[in-house]
Coordinates of C-alpha atoms in Angstrom, one line a residue:
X1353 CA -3.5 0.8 11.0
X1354 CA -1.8 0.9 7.8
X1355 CA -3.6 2.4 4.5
X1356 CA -5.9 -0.1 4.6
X1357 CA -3.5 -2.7 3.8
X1358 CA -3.5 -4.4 6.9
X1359 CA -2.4 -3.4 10.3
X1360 CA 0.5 -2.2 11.9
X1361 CA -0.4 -4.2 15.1
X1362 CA 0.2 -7.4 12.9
X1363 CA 3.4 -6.2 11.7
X1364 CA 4.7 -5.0 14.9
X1365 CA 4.1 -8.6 16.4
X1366 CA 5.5 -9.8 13.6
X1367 CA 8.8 -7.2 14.4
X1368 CA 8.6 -8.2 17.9
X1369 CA 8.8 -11.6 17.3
X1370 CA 12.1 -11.7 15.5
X1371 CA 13.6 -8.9 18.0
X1372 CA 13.4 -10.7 21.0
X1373 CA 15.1 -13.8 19.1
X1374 CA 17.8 -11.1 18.6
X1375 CA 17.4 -10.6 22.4
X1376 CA 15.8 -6.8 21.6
X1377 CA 12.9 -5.3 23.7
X1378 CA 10.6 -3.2 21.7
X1379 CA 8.2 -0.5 22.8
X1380 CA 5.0 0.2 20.7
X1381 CA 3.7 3.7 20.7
X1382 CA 0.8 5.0 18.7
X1383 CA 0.6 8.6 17.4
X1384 CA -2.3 10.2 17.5
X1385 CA -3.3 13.8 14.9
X1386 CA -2.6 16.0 18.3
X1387 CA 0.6 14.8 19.0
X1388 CA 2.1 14.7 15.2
X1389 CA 0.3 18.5 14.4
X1390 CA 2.2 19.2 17.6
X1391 CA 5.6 17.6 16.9
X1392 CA 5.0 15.7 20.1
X1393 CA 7.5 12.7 20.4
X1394 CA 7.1 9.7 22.9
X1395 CA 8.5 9.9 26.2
X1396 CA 10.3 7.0 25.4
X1397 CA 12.3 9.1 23.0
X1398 CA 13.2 12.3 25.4
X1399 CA 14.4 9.4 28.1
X1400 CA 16.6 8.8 25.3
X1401 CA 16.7 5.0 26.2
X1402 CA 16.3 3.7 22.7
X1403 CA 18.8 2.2 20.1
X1404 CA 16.8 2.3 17.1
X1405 CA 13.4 4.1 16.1
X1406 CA 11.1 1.8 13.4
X1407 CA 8.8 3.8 12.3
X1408 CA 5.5 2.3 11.0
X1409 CA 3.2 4.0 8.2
X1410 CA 3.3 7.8 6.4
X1411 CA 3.7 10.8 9.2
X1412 CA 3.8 14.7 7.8
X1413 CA 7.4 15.7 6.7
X1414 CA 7.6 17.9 9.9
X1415 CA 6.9 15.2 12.4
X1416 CA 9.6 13.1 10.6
X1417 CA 11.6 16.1 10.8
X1418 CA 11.7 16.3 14.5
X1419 CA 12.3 12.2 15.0
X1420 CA 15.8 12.1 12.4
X1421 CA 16.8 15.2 14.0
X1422 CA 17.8 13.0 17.5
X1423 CA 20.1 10.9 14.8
X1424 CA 19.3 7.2 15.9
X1425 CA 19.6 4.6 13.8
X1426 CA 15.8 4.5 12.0
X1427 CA 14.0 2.9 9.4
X1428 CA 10.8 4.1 7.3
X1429 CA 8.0 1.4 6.7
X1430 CA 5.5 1.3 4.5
X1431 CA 6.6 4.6 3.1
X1432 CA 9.2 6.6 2.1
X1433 CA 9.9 10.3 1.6
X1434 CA 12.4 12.4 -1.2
X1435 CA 14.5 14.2 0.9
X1436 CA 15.1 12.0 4.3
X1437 CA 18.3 10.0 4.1
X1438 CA 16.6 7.1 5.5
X1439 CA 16.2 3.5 5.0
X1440 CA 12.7 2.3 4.2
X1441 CA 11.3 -1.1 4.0
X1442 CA 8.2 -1.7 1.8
X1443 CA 6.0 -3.8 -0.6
X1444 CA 6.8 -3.3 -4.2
X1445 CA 3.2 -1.9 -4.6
X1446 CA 4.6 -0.8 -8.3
X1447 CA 5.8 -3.8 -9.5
X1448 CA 2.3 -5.6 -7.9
X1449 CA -0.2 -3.2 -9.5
X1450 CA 1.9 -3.5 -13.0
X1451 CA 1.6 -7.2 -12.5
X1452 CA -1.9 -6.9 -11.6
X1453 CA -2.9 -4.7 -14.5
X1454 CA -0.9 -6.9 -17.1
X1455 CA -3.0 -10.1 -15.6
X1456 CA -6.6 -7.6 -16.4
X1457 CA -5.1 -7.2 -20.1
X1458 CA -4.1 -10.8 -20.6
X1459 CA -7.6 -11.3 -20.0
X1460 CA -9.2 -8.8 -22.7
X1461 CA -9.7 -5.9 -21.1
X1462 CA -8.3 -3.0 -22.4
X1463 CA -10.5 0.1 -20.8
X1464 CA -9.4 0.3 -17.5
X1465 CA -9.9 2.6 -14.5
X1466 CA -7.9 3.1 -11.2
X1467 CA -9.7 3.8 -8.2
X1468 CA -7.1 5.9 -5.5
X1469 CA -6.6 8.9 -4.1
X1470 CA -3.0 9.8 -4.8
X1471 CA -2.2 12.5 -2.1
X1472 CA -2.9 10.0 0.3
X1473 CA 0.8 7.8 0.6
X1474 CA 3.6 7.3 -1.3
X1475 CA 2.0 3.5 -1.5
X1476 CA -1.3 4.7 -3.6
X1477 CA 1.0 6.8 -6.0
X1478 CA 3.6 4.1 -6.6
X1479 CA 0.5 1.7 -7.2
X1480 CA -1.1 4.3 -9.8
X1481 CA 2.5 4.4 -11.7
X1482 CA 2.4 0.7 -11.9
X1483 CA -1.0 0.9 -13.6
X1484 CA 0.2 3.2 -15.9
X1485 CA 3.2 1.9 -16.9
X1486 CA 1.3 -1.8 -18.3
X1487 CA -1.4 0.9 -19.9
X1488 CA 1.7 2.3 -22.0
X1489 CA 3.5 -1.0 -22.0
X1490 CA 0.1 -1.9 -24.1
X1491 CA -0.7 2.0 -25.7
X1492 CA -3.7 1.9 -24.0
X1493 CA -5.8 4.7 -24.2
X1494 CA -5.7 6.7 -20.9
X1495 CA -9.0 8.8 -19.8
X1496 CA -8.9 11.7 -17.4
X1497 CA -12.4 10.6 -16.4
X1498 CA -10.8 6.7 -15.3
X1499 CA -8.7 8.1 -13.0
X1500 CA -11.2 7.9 -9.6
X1501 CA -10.6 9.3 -6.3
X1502 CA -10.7 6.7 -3.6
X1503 CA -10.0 7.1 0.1
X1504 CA -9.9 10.3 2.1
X1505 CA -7.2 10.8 4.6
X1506 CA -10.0 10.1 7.2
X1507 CA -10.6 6.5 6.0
X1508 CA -13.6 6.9 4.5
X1509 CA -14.3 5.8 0.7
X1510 CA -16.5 7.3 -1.8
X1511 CA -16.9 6.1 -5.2
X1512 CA -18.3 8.0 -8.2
X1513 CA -18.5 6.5 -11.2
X1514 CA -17.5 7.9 -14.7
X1515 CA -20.0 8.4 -17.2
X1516 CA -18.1 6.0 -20.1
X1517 CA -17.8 2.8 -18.0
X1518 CA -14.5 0.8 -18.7
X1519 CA -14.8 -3.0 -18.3
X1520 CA -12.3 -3.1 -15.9
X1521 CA -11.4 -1.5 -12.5
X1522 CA -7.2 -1.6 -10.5
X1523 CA -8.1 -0.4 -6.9
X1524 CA -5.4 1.4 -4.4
X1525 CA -6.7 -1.6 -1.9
X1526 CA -9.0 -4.0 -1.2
X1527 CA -11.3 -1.7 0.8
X1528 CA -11.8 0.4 -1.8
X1529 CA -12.4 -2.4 -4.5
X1530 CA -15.0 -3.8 -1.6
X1531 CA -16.6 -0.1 -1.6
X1532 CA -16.8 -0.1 -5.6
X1533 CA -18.5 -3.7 -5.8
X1534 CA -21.1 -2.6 -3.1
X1535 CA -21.5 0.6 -5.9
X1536 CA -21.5 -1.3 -9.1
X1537 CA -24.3 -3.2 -7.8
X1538 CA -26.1 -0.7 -6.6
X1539 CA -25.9 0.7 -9.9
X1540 CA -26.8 -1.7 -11.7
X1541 CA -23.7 -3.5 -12.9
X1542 CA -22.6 -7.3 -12.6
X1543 CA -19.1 -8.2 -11.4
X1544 CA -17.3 -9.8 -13.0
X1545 CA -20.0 -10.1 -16.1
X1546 CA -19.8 -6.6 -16.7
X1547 CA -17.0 -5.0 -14.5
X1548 CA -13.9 -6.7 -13.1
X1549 CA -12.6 -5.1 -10.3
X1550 CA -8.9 -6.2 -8.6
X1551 CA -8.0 -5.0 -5.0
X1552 CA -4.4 -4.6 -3.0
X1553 CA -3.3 -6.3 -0.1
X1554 CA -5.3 -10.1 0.5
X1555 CA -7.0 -8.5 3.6
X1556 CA -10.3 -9.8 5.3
X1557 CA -12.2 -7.5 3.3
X1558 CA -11.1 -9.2 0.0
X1559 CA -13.0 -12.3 0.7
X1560 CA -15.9 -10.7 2.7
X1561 CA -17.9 -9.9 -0.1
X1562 CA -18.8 -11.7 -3.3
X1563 CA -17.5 -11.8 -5.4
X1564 CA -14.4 -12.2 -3.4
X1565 CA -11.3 -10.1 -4.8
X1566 CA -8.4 -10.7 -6.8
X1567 CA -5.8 -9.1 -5.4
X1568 CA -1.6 -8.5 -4.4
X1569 CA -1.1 -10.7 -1.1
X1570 CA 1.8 -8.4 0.7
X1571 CA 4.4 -10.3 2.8
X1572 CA 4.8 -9.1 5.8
X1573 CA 6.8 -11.8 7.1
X1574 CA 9.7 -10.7 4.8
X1575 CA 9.2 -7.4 5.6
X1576 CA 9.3 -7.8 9.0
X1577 CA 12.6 -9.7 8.8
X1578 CA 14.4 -7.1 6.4
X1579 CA 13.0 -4.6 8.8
X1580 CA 15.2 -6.0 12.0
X1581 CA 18.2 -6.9 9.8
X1582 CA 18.5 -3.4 8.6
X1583 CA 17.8 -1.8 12.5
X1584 CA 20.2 -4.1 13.6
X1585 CA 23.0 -3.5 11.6
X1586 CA 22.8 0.5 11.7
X1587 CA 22.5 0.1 15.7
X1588 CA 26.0 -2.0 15.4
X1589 CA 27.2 0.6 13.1
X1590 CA 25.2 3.9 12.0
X1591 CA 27.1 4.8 9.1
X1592 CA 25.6 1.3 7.0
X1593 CA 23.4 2.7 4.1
X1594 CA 21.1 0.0 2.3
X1595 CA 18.7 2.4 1.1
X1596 CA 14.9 1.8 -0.5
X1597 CA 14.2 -2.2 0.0
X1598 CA 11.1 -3.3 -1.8
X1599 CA 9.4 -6.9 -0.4
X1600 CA 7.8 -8.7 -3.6
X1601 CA 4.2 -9.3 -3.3
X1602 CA 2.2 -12.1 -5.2
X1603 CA -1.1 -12.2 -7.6
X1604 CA -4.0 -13.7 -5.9
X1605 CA -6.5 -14.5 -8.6
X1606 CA -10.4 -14.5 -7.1
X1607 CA -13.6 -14.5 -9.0
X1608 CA -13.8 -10.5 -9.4
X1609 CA -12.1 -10.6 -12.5
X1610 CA -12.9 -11.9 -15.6
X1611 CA -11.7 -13.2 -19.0
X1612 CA -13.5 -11.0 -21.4
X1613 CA -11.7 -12.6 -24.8
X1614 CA -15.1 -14.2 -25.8
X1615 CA -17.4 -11.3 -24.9
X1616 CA -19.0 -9.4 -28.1
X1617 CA -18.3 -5.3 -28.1
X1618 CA -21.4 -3.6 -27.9

């Protein structure tokens, strides 16, 4: 599954879908930790039967490695790497998060926190620079101590908070801004009366809890069909470059956040 975003099954139907309009047969293999710490590729790959590899969600540099170095015609989603002369389809995680954070300021807050762990993807990092660029948009002050670590690599999520409490939280997804309401409650604190807290990605988990989330919806319908255009045209000729594409997500406002203008500081 993706980084908690949603999951790669859905967009792999979704990919399948308009494939086989294109009269394309697709084969869907799952990596597991074994095979990419070994460098182990499919078999599909060593029959060398395939015209075009998509490859779905972050993999180490070295794994990656070992799939460009058979030169077909592939595409990066979800992710993207500095060094890899590949295409890559993906949300615009910074432009939603910077869209997000703007919406969280329109409303009166102006101590916020962002809840990710930024080793984890290229996703969570690009999400954290869109939180910082409306913080500086708006000179914001920026604490060390607002910066929160999120998800591990294993999935799990964790959340301590900081001991000066901002009104306001941006989370790297919508599980972890599920995790942090379950923990502001437990500690005491009403959202959204006393923290707001927005998520990333208009999963399940964004309305299974209350309140429910306010969050980026990502489209993975028009990522899916940038996804096959791109394959298809490098498979027809493998010299077409058209780089890092970025799919536009939207705002969904829910009740976790609120409009603080009115509130009296304390």
């Amino acid at each position: 599954a993706g980084q908690g975003d949603f999951s790669y099954i859905e967009l792999y139907k979704l990919l399948s879908v308009h494939l086989e309009k294109e009269r394309c047969q697709t084969m869907f293999n799952i990596i597991d930790s074994a095979d990419e710490e070994n460098l182990k590729l499919p078999n599909t790959f060593s029959a060398k039967k395939l015209d075009g590899v998509l490859v779905l969600g972050q993999f180490s540099k070295e794994y990656l490695n070992e799939l460009v170095s058979l030169q077909l015609p592939t595409v990066f989603l979800d992710f993207y790497y500095y060094g890899f002369d590949v295409d890559s389809v993906n949300t615009d995680n910074f432009f939603g998060t910077y869209e997000l954070t703007n919406l969280l300021i329109e409303r009166g807050h102006s101590k916020i926190a962002f809840v990710g762990n930024l080793s984890l993807s290229s996703a969570v990092q690009d999400r954290y620079l869109g939180y910082l660029k409306s913080m500086l948009e708006y000179k914001l002050l920026l604490r060390p101590e607002w910066l929160l670590s999120g998800r591990t690599e294993e999935g799990k999520t964790d959340i301590a908070l900081p001991a000066v409490m901002p009104t306001a939280f941006v989370c790297d997804s919508d599980k972890s801004a599920k995790t942090l309401i379950n923990t502001l409650n437990e500690n005491g604190y009403k959202v959204p009366q006393e923290c707001s807290v927005a998520g990333f990605g208009d999963t399940n988990q964004a309305v299974g809890i209350e309140p429910h989330i306010s969050t980026v919806h990502i489209n993975l319908e028009k990522i899916a069909k940038s996804a096959v255009n791109i394959i298809l045209r490098k498979i027809n000729d493998q010299s077409a470059i058209t780089g890092r594409v970025l799919i536009k997500g939207s705002i969904v406002l829910r009740d976790s956040v609120a409009d603080i203008h009115n509130q009296i500081e304390m």
